[in-house]
Every structure is written in C-alpha cells, then in structure tokens.
Amino acid sequence: MTEPDEQPAQRWDDQWADQPAAGADEPVSITAYPNGPLLVRGTFEIRTPTGEVIPPRRKTVALCRCGVSTLKPFCDGSHKAIGFKTEQEPPAPQPPLTD
C-alpha cells in the first residue's frame, strides 16, 4: 500500500511527466500555469530561509502557489482539490536580466 505522503508526489509525476527537462547549461525558466503551480526548468538551487539546499530531485520541478501542498515548496496537486484559481494571467515575459 502506498503511504499518503507518496501519493501527492505520484500525482506530480503523472501531471508533469511530459514536460521536457532542461539541460545542465540551460538558463532557468519559470512558467506560471493558470490555476496551478510554477514550473521551474534549468539548473537551479532551492534554499530554506537558513540557506540549506533543498534537493529538487528533478531538473524540472513544480512549485506550489496555492499554499496547501503537503510537499512544500513543491506542488502535490492540491490546487485541484481546493479549486485554486489565479487572479489574473501572468504579465507578458520580460527581457532576460544581464550582468
């Protein structure tokens, strides 16, 4: 039998498995899915407020926007169960930042 904590991660895998993963040298891209998570692709680090690295386990991850995920900061699909709705579409893409 699958543990409850494993089920949300499986939903994430099923939902986003067809998304292409970024290569090691690709810049980070973040896609805001309407009524869903932020999909982050590329080479990146996620850190806690104390600076500890949270291993992403994938080159493409979905970050929670609804605040209900049991896998925070990662999405577990809870946004569907609570009917999470984004207030508006994300703004138009901005040009990349330069050093």
Coordinates of C-alpha atoms in Angstrom, one line a residue:
M1 CA 0.0 0.0 0.0
T2 CA 1.3 3.5 -0.8
E3 CA 1.9 5.9 2.0
P4 CA -0.2 9.1 1.9
D5 CA 3.0 11.2 1.5
E6 CA 3.9 9.2 -1.6
Q7 CA 0.6 9.8 -3.3
P8 CA 0.9 13.5 -3.9
A9 CA 4.4 13.1 -5.5
Q10 CA 3.0 10.5 -7.8
R11 CA 0.3 12.9 -8.9
W12 CA 3.0 15.4 -9.7
D13 CA 4.9 12.8 -11.8
D14 CA 1.8 11.9 -13.7
Q15 CA 0.8 15.5 -14.3
W16 CA 4.1 17.0 -15.4
A17 CA 6.0 13.9 -16.7
D18 CA 5.5 15.0 -20.3
Q19 CA 7.2 18.4 -19.7
P20 CA 10.8 18.5 -21.2
A21 CA 13.6 18.8 -18.7
A22 CA 16.2 21.5 -19.2
G23 CA 19.8 20.6 -19.8
A24 CA 22.6 21.4 -17.3
D25 CA 23.7 24.5 -19.2
E26 CA 20.3 25.9 -20.0
P27 CA 19.1 29.1 -18.2
V28 CA 16.4 28.8 -15.6
S29 CA 12.9 29.3 -16.9
I30 CA 9.8 29.6 -14.8
T31 CA 6.3 29.1 -16.2
A32 CA 3.2 30.1 -14.3
Y33 CA 0.5 27.6 -15.1
P34 CA -3.0 29.1 -14.9
N35 CA -4.7 27.8 -11.7
G36 CA -1.7 25.7 -11.0
P37 CA 2.0 25.6 -10.0
L38 CA 5.1 27.4 -11.1
L39 CA 7.1 25.0 -13.3
V40 CA 10.8 25.7 -13.0
R41 CA 13.3 24.3 -15.5
G42 CA 17.0 24.5 -15.7
T43 CA 20.0 24.4 -13.3
F44 CA 18.9 26.0 -10.0
E45 CA 19.0 25.7 -6.3
I46 CA 16.1 26.0 -3.9
R47 CA 17.1 27.1 -0.4
T48 CA 15.5 27.3 3.0
P49 CA 15.4 30.6 4.9
T50 CA 18.5 29.4 6.8
G51 CA 20.4 28.7 3.5
E52 CA 20.1 24.9 3.4
V53 CA 19.7 23.5 -0.1
I54 CA 16.5 21.5 -0.8
P55 CA 17.4 18.9 -3.4
P56 CA 15.0 19.2 -6.3
R57 CA 15.3 15.5 -7.4
R58 CA 14.5 16.6 -10.9
K59 CA 15.7 19.1 -13.5
T60 CA 12.1 20.3 -13.8
V61 CA 10.0 20.9 -10.7
A62 CA 6.6 22.3 -9.9
L63 CA 6.5 24.8 -7.0
C64 CA 3.3 25.3 -5.0
R65 CA 1.3 28.5 -5.4
C66 CA -1.9 27.6 -3.6
G67 CA -0.3 27.2 -0.2
V68 CA -1.9 23.8 0.5
S69 CA 0.7 21.4 -0.7
T70 CA 1.9 18.8 1.8
L71 CA 5.3 18.7 -0.1
K72 CA 6.1 22.5 0.1
P73 CA 7.8 24.1 -1.6
F74 CA 6.9 21.5 -4.2
C75 CA 3.4 21.1 -5.7
D76 CA 1.5 18.0 -4.9
G77 CA -1.7 18.7 -6.9
S78 CA -3.7 20.0 -4.0
H79 CA -4.6 23.1 -6.0
K80 CA -7.1 21.0 -8.0
A81 CA -8.8 19.7 -4.9
I82 CA -9.3 23.2 -3.4
G83 CA -10.3 24.8 -6.7
F84 CA -7.3 27.2 -6.6
K85 CA -7.7 30.0 -9.2
T86 CA -5.1 32.5 -10.2
E87 CA -6.5 36.0 -10.1
Q88 CA -5.1 37.0 -13.4
E89 CA -2.9 35.8 -16.2
P90 CA 0.8 36.4 -15.6
P91 CA 2.3 39.5 -17.1
A92 CA 4.0 39.4 -20.5
P93 CA 7.5 38.0 -20.4
Q94 CA 10.3 40.5 -19.7
P95 CA 13.7 40.5 -21.4
P96 CA 16.3 38.5 -19.6
L97 CA 18.4 40.3 -17.0
T98 CA 22.0 41.0 -18.0
D99 CA 25.0 41.0 -15.7

